[in-house]
PDB file of C-alpha atoms in Angstrom:
ATOM      1  CA  UNK A   1      -8.440 -11.874 -18.448  1.00 45.00           C
ATOM      2  CA  UNK A   2      -9.224 -11.061 -22.028  1.00 43.00           C
ATOM      3  CA  UNK A   3      -7.246 -12.021 -25.079  1.00 43.00           C
ATOM      4  CA  UNK A   4      -7.583 -10.118 -28.298  1.00 43.00           C
ATOM      5  CA  UNK A   5      -5.664 -10.772 -31.455  1.00 43.00           C
ATOM      6  CA  UNK A   6      -4.176  -7.791 -33.190  1.00 41.00           C
ATOM      7  CA  UNK A   7      -4.816  -6.685 -36.736  1.00 38.00           C
ATOM      8  CA  UNK A   8      -1.405  -7.873 -37.901  1.00 41.00           C
ATOM      9  CA  UNK A   9      -1.576 -11.502 -36.914  1.00 39.00           C
ATOM     10  CA  UNK A  10      -1.971 -13.869 -34.004  1.00 36.00           C
ATOM     11  CA  UNK A  11       0.350 -14.091 -31.046  1.00 34.00           C
ATOM     12  CA  UNK A  12       0.246 -15.513 -27.550  1.00 42.00           C
ATOM     13  CA  UNK A  13       0.533 -11.951 -26.178  1.00 48.00           C
ATOM     14  CA  UNK A  14      -2.518  -9.901 -25.392  1.00 51.00           C
ATOM     15  CA  UNK A  15      -2.562  -7.310 -28.151  1.00 53.00           C
ATOM     16  CA  UNK A  16      -4.959  -4.550 -29.027  1.00 56.00           C
ATOM     17  CA  UNK A  17      -4.265  -2.899 -32.369  1.00 53.00           C
ATOM     18  CA  UNK A  18      -1.652  -2.186 -34.942  1.00 54.00           C
ATOM     19  CA  UNK A  19      -0.004   1.167 -34.241  1.00 48.00           C
ATOM     20  CA  UNK A  20       0.585   2.922 -37.521  1.00 45.00           C
ATOM     21  CA  UNK A  21      -2.077   1.096 -39.503  1.00 44.00           C
ATOM     22  CA  UNK A  22      -4.699   3.626 -40.550  1.00 45.00           C
ATOM     23  CA  UNK A  23      -3.026   6.244 -38.369  1.00 42.00           C
ATOM     24  CA  UNK A  24      -0.823   9.262 -38.979  1.00 46.00           C
ATOM     25  CA  UNK A  25       2.481   7.398 -38.843  1.00 46.00           C
ATOM     26  CA  UNK A  26       3.970   4.463 -40.718  1.00 48.00           C
ATOM     27  CA  UNK A  27       3.743   0.926 -39.377  1.00 48.00           C
ATOM     28  CA  UNK A  28       6.628   0.178 -37.010  1.00 46.00           C
ATOM     29  CA  UNK A  29       8.022  -3.357 -36.514  1.00 50.00           C
ATOM     30  CA  UNK A  30       7.460  -4.695 -32.992  1.00 49.00           C
ATOM     31  CA  UNK A  31      10.539  -6.584 -31.828  1.00 53.00           C
ATOM     32  CA  UNK A  32      11.047  -7.853 -35.380  1.00 57.00           C
ATOM     33  CA  UNK A  33       7.932  -9.965 -34.913  1.00 57.00           C
ATOM     34  CA  UNK A  34       5.824  -8.503 -37.674  1.00 59.00           C
ATOM     35  CA  UNK A  35       5.056  -5.684 -40.026  1.00 64.00           C
ATOM     36  CA  UNK A  36       3.562  -3.381 -37.408  1.00 68.00           C
ATOM     37  CA  UNK A  37       3.825  -2.384 -33.773  1.00 73.00           C
ATOM     38  CA  UNK A  38       1.295  -4.004 -31.429  1.00 79.00           C
ATOM     39  CA  UNK A  39       0.183  -2.629 -28.108  1.00 81.00           C
ATOM     40  CA  UNK A  40      -0.348  -5.246 -25.395  1.00 76.00           C
ATOM     41  CA  UNK A  41      -3.494  -5.070 -23.284  1.00 81.00           C
ATOM     42  CA  UNK A  42      -2.795  -4.954 -19.556  1.00 87.00           C
ATOM     43  CA  UNK A  43      -3.701  -8.123 -17.648  1.00 88.00           C
ATOM     44  CA  UNK A  44      -6.684  -7.646 -15.358  1.00 93.00           C
ATOM     45  CA  UNK A  45      -6.649 -10.018 -12.402  1.00 96.00           C
ATOM     46  CA  UNK A  46      -9.885 -11.330 -10.920  1.00 97.00           C
ATOM     47  CA  UNK A  47     -10.528 -10.447  -7.255  1.00 97.00           C
ATOM     48  CA  UNK A  48     -10.142 -14.117  -6.270  1.00 97.00           C
ATOM     49  CA  UNK A  49      -6.764 -14.278  -7.996  1.00 97.00           C
ATOM     50  CA  UNK A  50      -5.567 -11.110  -6.274  1.00 97.00           C
ATOM     51  CA  UNK A  51      -6.731 -12.366  -2.891  1.00 97.00           C
ATOM     52  CA  UNK A  52      -4.805 -15.626  -3.303  1.00 97.00           C
ATOM     53  CA  UNK A  53      -1.705 -13.844  -4.634  1.00 97.00           C
ATOM     54  CA  UNK A  54      -1.763 -11.482  -1.633  1.00 97.00           C
ATOM     55  CA  UNK A  55      -2.147 -14.441   0.770  1.00 96.00           C
ATOM     56  CA  UNK A  56       0.865 -16.134  -0.768  1.00 96.00           C
ATOM     57  CA  UNK A  57       2.864 -12.889  -0.662  1.00 96.00           C
ATOM     58  CA  UNK A  58       2.201 -12.552   3.074  1.00 95.00           C
ATOM     59  CA  UNK A  59       3.703 -16.018   3.561  1.00 95.00           C
ATOM     60  CA  UNK A  60       6.745 -15.409   1.371  1.00 94.00           C
ATOM     61  CA  UNK A  61       7.846 -12.500  -0.777  1.00 92.00           C
ATOM     62  CA  UNK A  62       9.685 -14.697  -3.286  1.00 94.00           C
ATOM     63  CA  UNK A  63       7.961 -17.544  -5.096  1.00 90.00           C
ATOM     64  CA  UNK A  64      10.071 -19.778  -7.300  1.00 89.00           C
ATOM     65  CA  UNK A  65      10.090 -23.166  -8.985  1.00 91.00           C
ATOM     66  CA  UNK A  66       7.265 -25.616  -8.580  1.00 94.00           C
ATOM     67  CA  UNK A  67       5.454 -23.375  -6.088  1.00 95.00           C
ATOM     68  CA  UNK A  68       5.082 -20.701  -8.750  1.00 96.00           C
ATOM     69  CA  UNK A  69       4.064 -23.247 -11.401  1.00 97.00           C
ATOM     70  CA  UNK A  70       1.453 -24.752  -9.071  1.00 97.00           C
ATOM     71  CA  UNK A  71       0.048 -21.372  -8.046  1.00 97.00           C
ATOM     72  CA  UNK A  72      -0.165 -20.262 -11.674  1.00 97.00           C
ATOM     73  CA  UNK A  73      -2.043 -23.434 -12.619  1.00 97.00           C
ATOM     74  CA  UNK A  74      -4.407 -23.090  -9.653  1.00 97.00           C
ATOM     75  CA  UNK A  75      -5.230 -19.482 -10.559  1.00 97.00           C
ATOM     76  CA  UNK A  76      -5.416 -20.146 -14.332  1.00 97.00           C
ATOM     77  CA  UNK A  77      -2.544 -17.735 -14.958  1.00 97.00           C
ATOM     78  CA  UNK A  78       0.762 -18.137 -16.727  1.00 96.00           C
ATOM     79  CA  UNK A  79       3.914 -18.633 -14.694  1.00 96.00           C
ATOM     80  CA  UNK A  80       5.171 -15.327 -16.116  1.00 94.00           C
ATOM     81  CA  UNK A  81       2.086 -13.485 -14.875  1.00 95.00           C
ATOM     82  CA  UNK A  82       2.668 -14.819 -11.356  1.00 96.00           C
ATOM     83  CA  UNK A  83       6.376 -13.979 -11.510  1.00 95.00           C
ATOM     84  CA  UNK A  84       5.734 -10.423 -12.678  1.00 94.00           C
ATOM     85  CA  UNK A  85       2.956  -9.924 -10.104  1.00 96.00           C
ATOM     86  CA  UNK A  86       5.401 -10.910  -7.330  1.00 96.00           C
ATOM     87  CA  UNK A  87       8.092  -8.593  -8.731  1.00 96.00           C
ATOM     88  CA  UNK A  88       5.680  -5.666  -8.817  1.00 96.00           C
ATOM     89  CA  UNK A  89       4.283  -6.497  -5.370  1.00 96.00           C
ATOM     90  CA  UNK A  90       7.775  -6.549  -3.845  1.00 96.00           C
ATOM     91  CA  UNK A  91       8.427  -3.066  -5.207  1.00 96.00           C
ATOM     92  CA  UNK A  92       5.095  -1.852  -3.782  1.00 96.00           C
ATOM     93  CA  UNK A  93       5.947  -3.470  -0.422  1.00 94.00           C
ATOM     94  CA  UNK A  94       9.386  -1.821  -0.299  1.00 94.00           C
ATOM     95  CA  UNK A  95       7.930   1.559  -1.214  1.00 95.00           C
ATOM     96  CA  UNK A  96       5.276   1.252   1.518  1.00 93.00           C
ATOM     97  CA  UNK A  97       7.932   0.206   4.038  1.00 92.00           C
ATOM     98  CA  UNK A  98      10.076   3.212   3.186  1.00 93.00           C
ATOM     99  CA  UNK A  99       7.088   5.567   3.429  1.00 92.00           C
ATOM    100  CA  UNK A 100       6.148   4.162   6.857  1.00 89.00           C
ATOM    101  CA  UNK A 101       9.731   4.496   8.023  1.00 89.00           C
ATOM    102  CA  UNK A 102       9.863   8.107   6.790  1.00 89.00           C
ATOM    103  CA  UNK A 103       6.574   8.888   8.548  1.00 88.00           C
ATOM    104  CA  UNK A 104       7.882   7.496  11.843  1.00 85.00           C
ATOM    105  CA  UNK A 105      11.114   9.453  11.531  1.00 86.00           C
ATOM    106  CA  UNK A 106       9.244  12.662  10.768  1.00 85.00           C
ATOM    107  CA  UNK A 107       7.122  12.153  13.909  1.00 83.00           C
ATOM    108  CA  UNK A 108      10.299  12.356  15.942  1.00 82.00           C
ATOM    109  CA  UNK A 109      11.672  15.301  13.987  1.00 78.00           C
ATOM    110  CA  UNK A 110      14.403  13.280  12.314  1.00 70.00           C
ATOM    111  CA  UNK A 111      15.175  14.489   8.812  1.00 66.00           C
ATOM    112  CA  UNK A 112      15.644  11.713   6.318  1.00 58.00           C
ATOM    113  CA  UNK A 113      18.078  12.100   3.401  1.00 57.00           C
ATOM    114  CA  UNK A 114      16.432  12.644   0.021  1.00 57.00           C
ATOM    115  CA  UNK A 115      18.317   9.760  -1.610  1.00 51.00           C
ATOM    116  CA  UNK A 116      15.793   7.072  -0.685  1.00 48.00           C
ATOM    117  CA  UNK A 117      13.314   7.169  -3.526  1.00 50.00           C
ATOM    118  CA  UNK A 118      11.693   4.783  -5.977  1.00 46.00           C
ATOM    119  CA  UNK A 119      14.739   4.780  -8.266  1.00 48.00           C
ATOM    120  CA  UNK A 120      16.794   3.208  -5.474  1.00 50.00           C
ATOM    121  CA  UNK A 121      14.259   0.399  -5.214  1.00 47.00           C
ATOM    122  CA  UNK A 122      14.555  -0.424  -8.903  1.00 46.00           C
ATOM    123  CA  UNK A 123      18.329  -0.723  -8.559  1.00 49.00           C
ATOM    124  CA  UNK A 124      17.790  -3.704  -6.249  1.00 49.00           C
ATOM    125  CA  UNK A 125      14.901  -5.322  -8.097  1.00 47.00           C
ATOM    126  CA  UNK A 126      14.912  -6.897 -11.515  1.00 48.00           C
ATOM    127  CA  UNK A 127      13.173  -4.772 -14.147  1.00 49.00           C
ATOM    128  CA  UNK A 128       9.435  -4.921 -13.761  1.00 54.00           C
ATOM    129  CA  UNK A 129       7.538  -5.753 -16.863  1.00 54.00           C
ATOM    130  CA  UNK A 130       3.996  -6.740 -17.524  1.00 57.00           C
ATOM    131  CA  UNK A 131       4.504  -9.379 -20.192  1.00 51.00           C
ATOM    132  CA  UNK A 132       2.888 -12.671 -20.999  1.00 49.00           C
ATOM    133  CA  UNK A 133       4.478 -15.522 -22.900  1.00 48.00           C
TER     134      UNK A 133
END
């Protein structure tokens, strides 16, 4: 994981550069947190972290409370990173499950209604965000 401070000041978020500074447009406030808009750099998980997160997901799809805090500390991640990883992984799991179900139904010539898509999944899952605190 790499942390870079933005041009417009320090923050605990991973930020890359100030959008609008030295560019074609004017500087845009980012959530009222400063004079310019900052773009966050996506978290890159180490293979060991991903392996452990996947192991834990196979045991339980929801991780809460002290379990999440402990796992985050063990993996040198924030609790928010672990929470968001689990949210995103649940969506991936549901999508894969629906695709497998659709493939099985199509093998038997059963036509599945077109209403089951990724937007239905998001209705049942909290908004997925990739944010660090």
